[in-house]
Amino acid sequence: MAMVDARSRPLRDLRISVTDRCNFRCTYCMPREHFGPEHEFLGREALLTYEEITTVVGALLPSGLEKVRITGGEPLLRRDLVKLIEMLRATGPDLDLALTTNGVLLKKHAQALRDAGLDRVTVSLDAVDHDVFALMADTNQFGPADVLAGIEAAQDAGLGVKVNTVVRKGVNEHQITKLADACMERSAPLRFIEFMDVGNTNAWNMEDVLTGEEIRKRIEHHVGPLFAKEDQKRSAVARAWVTDSGQEFGFINSVSEPFCGDCTRARLSANGSLYTCLFAATGHDIKAMLRMSATKADILHAIESIWTKRRDQYSAERSSFTTSQEKVEMSFIGG
Ligand code: SAM
Ligand code: SF4
Ligand code: SF4
C-alpha cells in the first residue's frame, strides 16, 4: 500500500548517496575552501554497506517505491559499485535504476554497470570549453573530453543517457548553446538546472541564477522553436521540450518554478540518514536500526512514520530567511 505524506504525496523515488567524497570541487557544490584537505569525510564504518542499502530498498518496495537513483558525492568513487547495482536489480527486478555521475570514470564502468542491471545515467556537464569546465568543477585533473567519452561509452553500453547542466550567471552561461550542440550531436537529452541554495557553503545569491525560461529562449534562438512535450509525468522534475527534429531539452526550474507539490523523493545519506527534503537541516537515523538487526518490516514501519508526518516544501517557501537557515550539504545527502 502506498504511503502518503501530510500533503498527500507518495514516496516513489529514493535517492541514495553512496559516498560524500568527490574527485571534483564544483564551486556550487563542494567549494574547495570548505572541502579542502582539512575536511573530514565519512570513514568506512560510517558508510551504509551494500547489504544495508539493499535492505532499505527491499523494505520500501511493497509501499510503492518505483525509482532508485544512486548518487553522491561521486558514486563511481565507491569501490565495487557494480555489485550494489546487481544486488538492487535482484531485489527489485522492475525498479527503475538510475545513477547520477560527473562522468569522468564512466567510460571505465559503463558496460559493467549496464550488465549489472542499471537502466539509466544522468551525466553532469557544465561546459564544453576546457577553461570554463575547469572553473566550474575546480579541477585540472579532468576535462570535458573525459565526460563526453563517458557519455558515449554509456550510450554504446545501451544505457539511457541524459546530460545535466547547472548554469551560473556570468560563469558558464555562454556555454549553453555549445552544450546544446554537443548533446544534439550525440542525441542526448540536455537538462538545465537552476543554481540552487543547497547547503551553506556555495555563497548562493539570487543574482547568480539564470532562470530556465531565459535559458530556453537562448536555446530557441540557437536551434529554432521548442515544443512542450506532451504526456509528462506530474512528478518529473524537468519540464521537457523538443525541437521539430526530436532533440529534447529539459528545464529544472527549482528556484523560479518550484515543484514541491509533486515531490515524491526521499534521500538516504551515505551514513544512513533519511532526509525528506533536499534542503532539510537534519535527517532520521536509519543506520542505527539496521545495525541492531531491524527487519525489513521494522524499517518500513520507521520510514512510514517519518514520511506520513512530512510537510516539506522548501522551494515553494524560499525567502531570504530560509536561504540563511542551516541546511545539509548536497554532496553529503545526494543530489
Ligand atoms: N557527482 C555527481 C554529479 O555531479 O553528477 C552526483 C552528485 S551531484 C551533487 C548531483 C547533481 O547535483 C549534479 O547534477 C549537480 O550539478 C547538481 N548540483 C550540485 N549542487 C547544485 C546547486 N547548488 N544547484 C543546482 N544543482 C546542483
Ligand atoms: Fe562532485 Fe557532483 Fe558536487 Fe560536482 S556536483 S562537486 S561532481 S558531487
Ligand atoms: Fe522536494 Fe524539498 Fe525540493 Fe520541494 S524543496 S521539491 S520538497 S526536495
mmCIF file of C-alpha atoms and ligand atoms in Angstrom:
data_model
loop_
_atom_site.group_PDB
_atom_site.id
_atom_site.type_symbol
_atom_site.label_atom_id
_atom_site.label_comp_id
_atom_site.label_asym_id
_atom_site.label_seq_id
_atom_site.Cartn_x
_atom_site.Cartn_y
_atom_site.Cartn_z
ATOM 1 C CA MET A 1 0.000 0.000 0.000
ATOM 2 C CA ALA A 2 1.378 3.401 -0.976
ATOM 3 C CA MET A 3 2.055 5.694 1.961
ATOM 4 C CA VAL A 4 1.449 9.402 1.568
ATOM 5 C CA ASP A 5 2.836 12.387 3.453
ATOM 6 C CA ALA A 6 0.892 15.157 5.175
ATOM 7 C CA ARG A 7 0.437 16.857 1.787
ATOM 8 C CA SER A 8 -0.784 13.639 0.086
ATOM 9 C CA ARG A 9 2.500 12.966 -1.758
ATOM 10 C CA PRO A 10 3.532 9.300 -2.073
ATOM 11 C CA LEU A 11 7.133 8.087 -1.690
ATOM 12 C CA ARG A 12 8.035 6.838 -5.162
ATOM 13 C CA ASP A 13 11.629 7.850 -5.604
ATOM 14 C CA LEU A 14 14.650 7.168 -3.363
ATOM 15 C CA ARG A 15 18.000 8.861 -3.980
ATOM 16 C CA ILE A 16 20.860 7.084 -2.308
ATOM 17 C CA SER A 17 24.227 8.709 -1.686
ATOM 18 C CA VAL A 18 26.945 6.060 -1.605
ATOM 19 C CA THR A 19 29.822 8.409 -0.739
ATOM 20 C CA ASP A 20 30.358 12.003 0.387
ATOM 21 C CA ARG A 21 33.695 12.132 -1.496
ATOM 22 C CA CYS A 22 34.255 13.587 -4.950
ATOM 23 C CA ASN A 23 37.059 13.999 -7.468
ATOM 24 C CA PHE A 24 35.690 17.449 -8.457
ATOM 25 C CA ARG A 25 35.286 20.568 -6.359
ATOM 26 C CA CYS A 26 32.402 22.240 -8.185
ATOM 27 C CA THR A 27 32.159 25.759 -6.810
ATOM 28 C CA TYR A 28 28.369 25.481 -6.425
ATOM 29 C CA CYS A 29 28.502 22.168 -4.550
ATOM 30 C CA MET A 30 31.844 21.472 -2.805
ATOM 31 C CA PRO A 31 33.800 24.739 -2.817
ATOM 32 C CA ARG A 32 37.453 23.993 -2.129
ATOM 33 C CA GLU A 33 37.668 26.472 0.720
ATOM 34 C CA HIS A 34 35.140 24.334 2.636
ATOM 35 C CA PHE A 35 36.082 20.904 1.247
ATOM 36 C CA GLY A 36 39.878 21.198 1.385
ATOM 37 C CA PRO A 37 42.478 18.807 2.861
ATOM 38 C CA GLU A 38 41.260 19.538 6.390
ATOM 39 C CA HIS A 39 37.672 18.454 5.657
ATOM 40 C CA GLU A 40 36.753 15.216 7.396
ATOM 41 C CA PHE A 41 34.922 12.852 5.104
ATOM 42 C CA LEU A 42 32.974 9.878 6.416
ATOM 43 C CA GLY A 43 35.043 6.869 7.464
ATOM 44 C CA ARG A 44 34.360 3.393 6.091
ATOM 45 C CA GLU A 45 32.463 2.284 9.210
ATOM 46 C CA ALA A 46 30.072 5.202 8.889
ATOM 47 C CA LEU A 47 29.000 4.282 5.351
ATOM 48 C CA LEU A 48 25.997 2.058 4.823
ATOM 49 C CA THR A 49 27.106 -1.264 3.398
ATOM 50 C CA TYR A 50 25.612 -2.537 0.148
ATOM 51 C CA GLU A 51 23.632 -5.109 2.141
ATOM 52 C CA GLU A 52 22.184 -2.350 4.331
ATOM 53 C CA ILE A 53 21.251 -0.213 1.317
ATOM 54 C CA THR A 54 19.582 -3.187 -0.330
ATOM 55 C CA THR A 55 17.603 -3.900 2.840
ATOM 56 C CA VAL A 56 16.210 -0.348 2.866
ATOM 57 C CA VAL A 57 15.219 -0.572 -0.808
ATOM 58 C CA GLY A 58 13.682 -4.017 -0.291
ATOM 59 C CA ALA A 59 11.728 -2.657 2.692
ATOM 60 C CA LEU A 60 10.250 0.179 0.631
ATOM 61 C CA LEU A 61 9.269 -1.831 -2.441
ATOM 62 C CA PRO A 62 5.883 -3.001 -1.109
ATOM 63 C CA SER A 63 4.908 0.589 -0.330
ATOM 64 C CA GLY A 64 5.136 1.779 -3.943
ATOM 65 C CA LEU A 65 8.819 2.661 -4.457
ATOM 66 C CA GLU A 66 9.377 2.835 -8.230
ATOM 67 C CA LYS A 67 12.716 4.503 -8.760
ATOM 68 C CA VAL A 68 16.155 4.410 -7.153
ATOM 69 C CA ARG A 69 18.906 6.836 -8.091
ATOM 70 C CA ILE A 70 22.473 6.211 -6.928
ATOM 71 C CA THR A 71 24.362 9.426 -6.314
ATOM 72 C CA GLY A 72 26.835 11.174 -4.014
ATOM 73 C CA GLY A 73 29.433 12.802 -3.911
ATOM 74 C CA GLU A 74 30.781 10.979 -6.932
ATOM 75 C CA PRO A 75 29.219 7.499 -6.797
ATOM 76 C CA LEU A 76 31.770 5.922 -9.149
ATOM 77 C CA LEU A 77 34.440 6.518 -6.496
ATOM 78 C CA ARG A 78 32.780 3.904 -4.262
ATOM 79 C CA ARG A 79 34.500 0.551 -4.672
ATOM 80 C CA ASP A 80 32.612 -2.242 -6.485
ATOM 81 C CA LEU A 81 29.575 -0.107 -7.205
ATOM 82 C CA VAL A 82 28.601 -2.644 -9.851
ATOM 83 C CA LYS A 83 27.964 -5.094 -7.017
ATOM 84 C CA LEU A 84 25.383 -2.746 -5.476
ATOM 85 C CA ILE A 85 23.607 -2.408 -8.819
ATOM 86 C CA GLU A 86 23.479 -6.207 -9.116
ATOM 87 C CA MET A 87 22.036 -6.511 -5.618
ATOM 88 C CA LEU A 88 19.407 -3.810 -6.196
ATOM 89 C CA ARG A 89 18.392 -5.350 -9.507
ATOM 90 C CA ALA A 90 17.956 -8.746 -7.848
ATOM 91 C CA THR A 91 15.803 -7.163 -5.106
ATOM 92 C CA GLY A 92 13.669 -5.088 -7.459
ATOM 93 C CA PRO A 93 13.521 -6.632 -10.947
ATOM 94 C CA ASP A 94 11.085 -3.884 -12.070
ATOM 95 C CA LEU A 95 12.763 -0.954 -10.318
ATOM 96 C CA ASP A 96 13.816 1.986 -12.459
ATOM 97 C CA LEU A 97 17.537 2.080 -11.558
ATOM 98 C CA ALA A 98 19.496 5.235 -12.351
ATOM 99 C CA LEU A 99 22.857 6.788 -11.485
ATOM 100 C CA THR A 100 23.992 10.421 -11.410
ATOM 101 C CA THR A 101 27.690 10.969 -12.095
ATOM 102 C CA ASN A 102 30.167 13.618 -13.151
ATOM 103 C CA GLY A 103 31.088 11.151 -15.896
ATOM 104 C CA VAL A 104 34.867 11.061 -15.777
ATOM 105 C CA LEU A 105 35.004 7.431 -14.588
ATOM 106 C CA LEU A 106 32.029 6.350 -16.661
ATOM 107 C CA LYS A 107 33.951 5.134 -19.693
ATOM 108 C CA LYS A 108 35.656 2.572 -17.474
ATOM 109 C CA HIS A 109 32.482 1.304 -15.793
ATOM 110 C CA ALA A 110 29.594 1.831 -18.245
ATOM 111 C CA GLN A 111 29.377 -1.671 -19.693
ATOM 112 C CA ALA A 112 29.676 -3.429 -16.334
ATOM 113 C CA LEU A 113 27.003 -1.154 -14.849
ATOM 114 C CA ARG A 114 24.667 -1.934 -17.716
ATOM 115 C CA ASP A 115 25.353 -5.658 -17.460
ATOM 116 C CA ALA A 116 24.588 -5.482 -13.737
ATOM 117 C CA GLY A 117 21.129 -4.069 -14.485
ATOM 118 C CA LEU A 118 21.467 -0.274 -14.421
ATOM 119 C CA ASP A 119 18.861 1.381 -16.664
ATOM 120 C CA ARG A 120 19.964 4.984 -16.963
ATOM 121 C CA VAL A 121 22.663 7.507 -16.179
ATOM 122 C CA THR A 122 22.469 11.251 -15.780
ATOM 123 C CA VAL A 123 25.814 12.828 -16.536
ATOM 124 C CA SER A 124 26.621 16.303 -15.243
ATOM 125 C CA LEU A 125 28.448 18.581 -17.676
ATOM 126 C CA ASP A 126 28.609 22.338 -17.204
ATOM 127 C CA ALA A 127 30.887 23.348 -20.074
ATOM 128 C CA VAL A 128 32.482 22.042 -23.254
ATOM 129 C CA ASP A 129 35.341 24.541 -23.243
ATOM 130 C CA HIS A 130 38.225 23.343 -21.107
ATOM 131 C CA ASP A 131 38.837 26.611 -19.246
ATOM 132 C CA VAL A 132 35.175 27.075 -18.279
ATOM 133 C CA PHE A 133 34.911 23.414 -17.265
ATOM 134 C CA ALA A 134 37.988 23.859 -15.045
ATOM 135 C CA LEU A 135 36.433 26.943 -13.483
ATOM 136 C CA MET A 136 33.077 25.266 -12.722
ATOM 137 C CA ALA A 137 34.470 21.930 -11.488
ATOM 138 C CA ASP A 138 37.622 23.473 -9.971
ATOM 139 C CA THR A 139 39.801 20.674 -11.324
ATOM 140 C CA ASN A 140 42.800 20.437 -13.629
ATOM 141 C CA GLN A 141 42.845 16.670 -13.467
ATOM 142 C CA PHE A 142 39.923 16.088 -15.834
ATOM 143 C CA GLY A 143 38.340 17.887 -18.746
ATOM 144 C CA PRO A 144 35.179 17.927 -20.856
ATOM 145 C CA ALA A 145 36.653 15.308 -23.229
ATOM 146 C CA ASP A 146 36.650 12.772 -20.364
ATOM 147 C CA VAL A 147 32.967 13.427 -19.674
ATOM 148 C CA LEU A 148 31.996 13.273 -23.345
ATOM 149 C CA ALA A 149 33.857 9.949 -23.644
ATOM 150 C CA GLY A 150 31.857 8.713 -20.639
ATOM 151 C CA ILE A 151 28.588 9.785 -22.258
ATOM 152 C CA GLU A 152 29.457 7.952 -25.472
ATOM 153 C CA ALA A 153 30.564 4.810 -23.631
ATOM 154 C CA ALA A 154 27.284 4.785 -21.684
ATOM 155 C CA GLN A 155 25.281 5.129 -24.902
ATOM 156 C CA ASP A 156 27.310 2.329 -26.522
ATOM 157 C CA ALA A 157 26.662 0.127 -23.499
ATOM 158 C CA GLY A 158 22.903 0.569 -24.005
ATOM 159 C CA LEU A 159 22.244 2.835 -21.020
ATOM 160 C CA GLY A 160 19.724 5.659 -21.279
ATOM 161 C CA VAL A 161 21.769 8.880 -21.045
ATOM 162 C CA LYS A 162 20.733 12.406 -20.088
ATOM 163 C CA VAL A 163 23.035 15.351 -19.518
ATOM 164 C CA ASN A 164 22.533 17.867 -16.661
ATOM 165 C CA THR A 165 23.964 21.373 -16.621
ATOM 166 C CA VAL A 166 23.968 23.857 -13.764
ATOM 167 C CA VAL A 167 24.131 27.398 -15.082
ATOM 168 C CA ARG A 168 25.820 30.142 -13.076
ATOM 169 C CA LYS A 169 25.185 33.570 -14.463
ATOM 170 C CA GLY A 170 28.380 35.152 -15.735
ATOM 171 C CA VAL A 171 30.408 31.937 -15.356
ATOM 172 C CA ASN A 172 29.165 29.326 -17.846
ATOM 173 C CA GLU A 173 26.122 30.935 -19.453
ATOM 174 C CA HIS A 174 27.996 31.334 -22.760
ATOM 175 C CA GLN A 175 28.344 27.515 -22.837
ATOM 176 C CA ILE A 176 24.577 26.958 -23.177
ATOM 177 C CA THR A 177 24.499 26.811 -26.971
ATOM 178 C CA LYS A 178 27.772 24.855 -27.193
ATOM 179 C CA LEU A 179 26.366 22.277 -24.796
ATOM 180 C CA ALA A 180 23.204 22.137 -26.904
ATOM 181 C CA ASP A 181 25.322 21.386 -29.977
ATOM 182 C CA ALA A 182 27.369 18.705 -28.172
ATOM 183 C CA CYS A 183 24.188 16.973 -26.975
ATOM 184 C CA MET A 184 22.437 17.239 -30.337
ATOM 185 C CA GLU A 185 25.465 15.625 -31.994
ATOM 186 C CA ARG A 186 25.083 12.708 -29.572
ATOM 187 C CA SER A 187 21.235 12.683 -29.465
ATOM 188 C CA ALA A 188 21.347 13.050 -25.695
ATOM 189 C CA PRO A 189 18.609 14.998 -23.894
ATOM 190 C CA LEU A 190 20.094 18.061 -22.177
ATOM 191 C CA ARG A 191 18.586 19.480 -18.996
ATOM 192 C CA PHE A 192 19.385 22.748 -17.319
ATOM 193 C CA ILE A 193 19.192 23.025 -13.534
ATOM 194 C CA GLU A 194 18.793 26.419 -11.936
ATOM 195 C CA PHE A 195 21.606 27.160 -9.483
ATOM 196 C CA MET A 196 20.163 26.376 -6.043
ATOM 197 C CA ASP A 197 20.823 27.474 -2.472
ATOM 198 C CA VAL A 198 21.593 23.946 -1.296
ATOM 199 C CA GLY A 199 23.798 23.652 1.788
ATOM 200 C CA ASN A 200 25.504 26.613 3.418
ATOM 201 C CA THR A 201 28.828 26.798 1.595
ATOM 202 C CA ASN A 202 28.183 27.823 -2.010
ATOM 203 C CA ALA A 203 27.568 31.543 -1.385
ATOM 204 C CA TRP A 204 24.281 31.347 -3.289
ATOM 205 C CA ASN A 205 22.750 34.552 -4.460
ATOM 206 C CA MET A 206 19.550 35.013 -6.471
ATOM 207 C CA GLU A 207 21.553 37.294 -8.745
ATOM 208 C CA ASP A 208 23.628 34.283 -9.917
ATOM 209 C CA VAL A 209 20.545 32.361 -11.070
ATOM 210 C CA LEU A 210 19.790 32.329 -14.778
ATOM 211 C CA THR A 211 16.186 31.109 -14.976
ATOM 212 C CA GLY A 212 15.146 28.121 -17.077
ATOM 213 C CA GLU A 213 12.838 30.420 -19.030
ATOM 214 C CA GLU A 214 15.775 32.637 -20.029
ATOM 215 C CA ILE A 215 17.872 29.590 -20.956
ATOM 216 C CA ARG A 216 15.018 28.226 -23.074
ATOM 217 C CA LYS A 217 14.842 31.488 -25.028
ATOM 218 C CA ARG A 218 18.573 31.284 -25.749
ATOM 219 C CA ILE A 219 18.245 27.675 -26.924
ATOM 220 C CA GLU A 220 15.327 28.604 -29.175
ATOM 221 C CA HIS A 221 17.332 31.471 -30.627
ATOM 222 C CA HIS A 222 20.070 28.949 -31.452
ATOM 223 C CA VAL A 223 18.144 25.847 -32.605
ATOM 224 C CA GLY A 224 14.681 27.150 -33.561
ATOM 225 C CA PRO A 225 11.329 26.705 -31.823
ATOM 226 C CA LEU A 226 10.871 24.223 -28.984
ATOM 227 C CA PHE A 227 7.576 22.477 -28.347
ATOM 228 C CA ALA A 228 6.405 21.396 -24.871
ATOM 229 C CA LYS A 229 6.488 17.611 -24.693
ATOM 230 C CA GLU A 230 3.089 16.072 -24.153
ATOM 231 C CA ASP A 231 2.127 13.468 -21.539
ATOM 232 C CA GLN A 232 4.772 14.444 -18.980
ATOM 233 C CA LYS A 233 4.622 12.761 -15.597
ATOM 234 C CA ARG A 234 3.473 15.137 -12.860
ATOM 235 C CA SER A 235 6.354 14.049 -10.633
ATOM 236 C CA ALA A 236 9.006 14.675 -13.338
ATOM 237 C CA VAL A 237 11.328 17.421 -12.083
ATOM 238 C CA ALA A 238 12.230 18.650 -15.578
ATOM 239 C CA ARG A 239 9.812 20.331 -17.934
ATOM 240 C CA ALA A 240 10.689 18.723 -21.267
ATOM 241 C CA TRP A 241 10.671 20.481 -24.639
ATOM 242 C CA VAL A 242 11.603 19.142 -28.079
ATOM 243 C CA THR A 243 12.802 20.573 -31.377
ATOM 244 C CA ASP A 244 10.914 19.597 -34.528
ATOM 245 C CA SER A 245 13.676 17.066 -35.194
ATOM 246 C CA GLY A 246 13.062 15.444 -31.791
ATOM 247 C CA GLN A 247 16.034 16.704 -29.737
ATOM 248 C CA GLU A 248 14.954 17.042 -26.109
ATOM 249 C CA PHE A 249 15.784 19.898 -23.759
ATOM 250 C CA GLY A 250 14.631 19.926 -20.138
ATOM 251 C CA PHE A 251 14.412 22.711 -17.589
ATOM 252 C CA ILE A 252 14.611 22.039 -13.889
ATOM 253 C CA ASN A 253 13.322 25.362 -12.640
ATOM 254 C CA SER A 254 13.619 24.605 -8.952
ATOM 255 C CA VAL A 255 14.061 28.252 -7.981
ATOM 256 C CA SER A 256 11.786 30.106 -10.409
ATOM 257 C CA GLU A 257 9.027 27.454 -10.614
ATOM 258 C CA PRO A 258 9.165 25.208 -7.523
ATOM 259 C CA PHE A 259 7.652 21.753 -7.895
ATOM 260 C CA CYS A 260 7.284 20.773 -4.230
ATOM 261 C CA GLY A 261 3.602 19.918 -4.694
ATOM 262 C CA ASP A 262 4.602 16.876 -6.761
ATOM 263 C CA CYS A 263 7.749 15.923 -4.850
ATOM 264 C CA THR A 264 7.787 12.182 -4.227
ATOM 265 C CA ARG A 265 11.505 11.957 -3.321
ATOM 266 C CA ALA A 266 13.318 10.857 -0.198
ATOM 267 C CA ARG A 267 17.086 10.809 0.202
ATOM 268 C CA LEU A 268 19.293 8.372 2.055
ATOM 269 C CA SER A 269 22.657 9.894 3.005
ATOM 270 C CA ALA A 270 25.890 7.916 2.741
ATOM 271 C CA ASN A 271 25.849 7.387 6.504
ATOM 272 C CA GLY A 272 22.301 6.109 6.569
ATOM 273 C CA SER A 273 20.070 9.033 7.480
ATOM 274 C CA LEU A 274 16.792 9.582 5.696
ATOM 275 C CA TYR A 275 16.075 13.144 4.543
ATOM 276 C CA THR A 276 12.618 14.121 3.339
ATOM 277 C CA CYS A 277 13.811 17.283 1.544
ATOM 278 C CA LEU A 278 16.972 18.388 -0.258
ATOM 279 C CA PHE A 279 17.014 21.461 1.967
ATOM 280 C CA ALA A 280 16.470 19.727 5.292
ATOM 281 C CA ALA A 281 18.698 20.559 8.248
ATOM 282 C CA THR A 282 18.535 17.117 9.824
ATOM 283 C CA GLY A 283 17.848 13.543 8.827
ATOM 284 C CA HIS A 284 16.426 10.493 10.560
ATOM 285 C CA ASP A 285 18.928 7.831 11.539
ATOM 286 C CA ILE A 286 18.147 4.522 9.816
ATOM 287 C CA LYS A 287 21.647 3.062 10.129
ATOM 288 C CA ALA A 288 21.317 2.528 13.886
ATOM 289 C CA MET A 289 18.218 0.400 13.278
ATOM 290 C CA LEU A 290 19.936 -1.547 10.506
ATOM 291 C CA ARG A 291 22.869 -2.292 12.818
ATOM 292 C CA MET A 292 20.529 -3.510 15.536
ATOM 293 C CA SER A 293 19.260 -6.203 13.168
ATOM 294 C CA ALA A 294 15.983 -4.497 12.312
ATOM 295 C CA THR A 295 13.837 -6.459 9.853
ATOM 296 C CA LYS A 296 12.527 -5.001 6.596
ATOM 297 C CA ALA A 297 9.128 -4.646 8.261
ATOM 298 C CA ASP A 298 10.723 -2.606 11.086
ATOM 299 C CA ILE A 299 12.470 -0.348 8.552
ATOM 300 C CA LEU A 300 9.286 0.142 6.564
ATOM 301 C CA HIS A 301 7.381 0.980 9.728
ATOM 302 C CA ALA A 302 10.024 3.545 10.783
ATOM 303 C CA ILE A 303 10.106 5.217 7.355
ATOM 304 C CA GLU A 304 6.330 5.236 7.216
ATOM 305 C CA SER A 305 6.136 7.132 10.483
ATOM 306 C CA ILE A 306 8.684 9.686 9.172
ATOM 307 C CA TRP A 307 7.053 10.056 5.749
ATOM 308 C CA THR A 308 3.473 10.421 6.951
ATOM 309 C CA LYS A 309 4.494 13.489 9.007
ATOM 310 C CA ARG A 310 6.358 15.106 6.092
ATOM 311 C CA ARG A 311 5.279 18.656 5.241
ATOM 312 C CA ASP A 312 8.464 19.877 3.431
ATOM 313 C CA GLN A 313 8.103 22.368 0.617
ATOM 314 C CA TYR A 314 11.278 24.399 0.923
ATOM 315 C CA SER A 315 11.443 25.714 -2.637
ATOM 316 C CA ALA A 316 7.845 26.867 -2.546
ATOM 317 C CA GLU A 317 8.628 28.843 0.624
ATOM 318 C CA ARG A 318 12.124 30.070 -0.366
ATOM 319 C CA SER A 319 12.944 33.522 1.020
ATOM 320 C CA SER A 320 15.977 35.380 2.334
ATOM 321 C CA PHE A 321 15.106 33.861 5.727
ATOM 322 C CA THR A 322 15.035 30.220 4.529
ATOM 323 C CA THR A 323 18.172 30.704 2.433
ATOM 324 C CA SER A 324 20.221 31.593 5.510
ATOM 325 C CA GLN A 325 18.914 28.638 7.549
ATOM 326 C CA GLU A 326 21.174 25.691 8.392
ATOM 327 C CA LYS A 327 20.910 23.013 5.634
ATOM 328 C CA VAL A 328 22.652 19.754 4.864
ATOM 329 C CA GLU A 329 25.308 19.817 2.080
ATOM 330 C CA MET A 330 24.256 18.285 -1.254
ATOM 331 C CA SER A 331 27.421 16.205 -1.638
ATOM 332 C CA PHE A 332 26.529 14.514 1.664
ATOM 333 C CA ILE A 333 22.814 13.957 1.218
ATOM 334 C CA GLY A 334 22.997 13.124 -2.503
ATOM 335 C CA GLY A 335 21.853 15.331 -5.371
HETATM 336 N N1 SAM B 1 28.816 13.902 -8.532
HETATM 337 C C1 SAM B 1 27.660 13.552 -9.271
HETATM 338 C C2 SAM B 1 27.352 14.608 -10.313
HETATM 339 O O1 SAM B 1 27.900 15.702 -10.235
HETATM 340 O O2 SAM B 1 26.542 14.317 -11.187
HETATM 341 C C3 SAM B 1 26.434 13.260 -8.432
HETATM 342 C C4 SAM B 1 26.160 14.143 -7.244
HETATM 343 S S1 SAM B 1 25.802 15.848 -7.626
HETATM 344 C C5 SAM B 1 25.540 16.508 -6.009
HETATM 345 C C6 SAM B 1 24.194 15.691 -8.341
HETATM 346 C C7 SAM B 1 23.706 16.870 -9.136
HETATM 347 O O3 SAM B 1 23.527 17.974 -8.283
HETATM 348 C C8 SAM B 1 24.637 17.325 -10.236
HETATM 349 O O4 SAM B 1 23.955 17.314 -11.473
HETATM 350 C C9 SAM B 1 24.995 18.733 -9.835
HETATM 351 O O5 SAM B 1 25.199 19.552 -10.935
HETATM 352 C C10 SAM B 1 23.801 19.148 -9.019
HETATM 353 N N2 SAM B 1 24.079 20.242 -8.097
HETATM 354 C C11 SAM B 1 25.023 20.287 -7.128
HETATM 355 N N3 SAM B 1 24.990 21.479 -6.484
HETATM 356 C C12 SAM B 1 23.988 22.205 -7.060
HETATM 357 C C13 SAM B 1 23.458 23.509 -6.848
HETATM 358 N N4 SAM B 1 23.937 24.321 -5.916
HETATM 359 N N5 SAM B 1 22.428 23.913 -7.624
HETATM 360 C C14 SAM B 1 21.931 23.102 -8.580
HETATM 361 N N6 SAM B 1 22.378 21.855 -8.821
HETATM 362 C C15 SAM B 1 23.400 21.415 -8.081
HETATM 363 FE FE1 SF4 B 2 31.212 16.458 -7.092
HETATM 364 FE FE2 SF4 B 2 28.904 16.268 -8.300
HETATM 365 FE FE3 SF4 B 2 29.214 18.033 -6.322
HETATM 366 FE FE4 SF4 B 2 30.473 18.461 -8.611
HETATM 367 S S1 SF4 B 2 28.246 18.399 -8.300
HETATM 368 S S2 SF4 B 2 31.388 18.583 -6.575
HETATM 369 S S3 SF4 B 2 30.907 16.414 -9.292
HETATM 370 S S4 SF4 B 2 29.285 15.852 -6.129
HETATM 371 FE FE1 SF4 B 3 11.071 18.258 -2.775
HETATM 372 FE FE2 SF4 B 3 12.178 19.766 -0.874
HETATM 373 FE FE3 SF4 B 3 12.897 20.080 -3.436
HETATM 374 FE FE4 SF4 B 3 10.466 20.877 -2.592
HETATM 375 S S1 SF4 B 3 12.420 21.709 -1.959
HETATM 376 S S2 SF4 B 3 10.931 19.723 -4.483
HETATM 377 S S3 SF4 B 3 10.013 19.265 -1.060
HETATM 378 S S4 SF4 B 3 13.222 18.225 -2.181
#
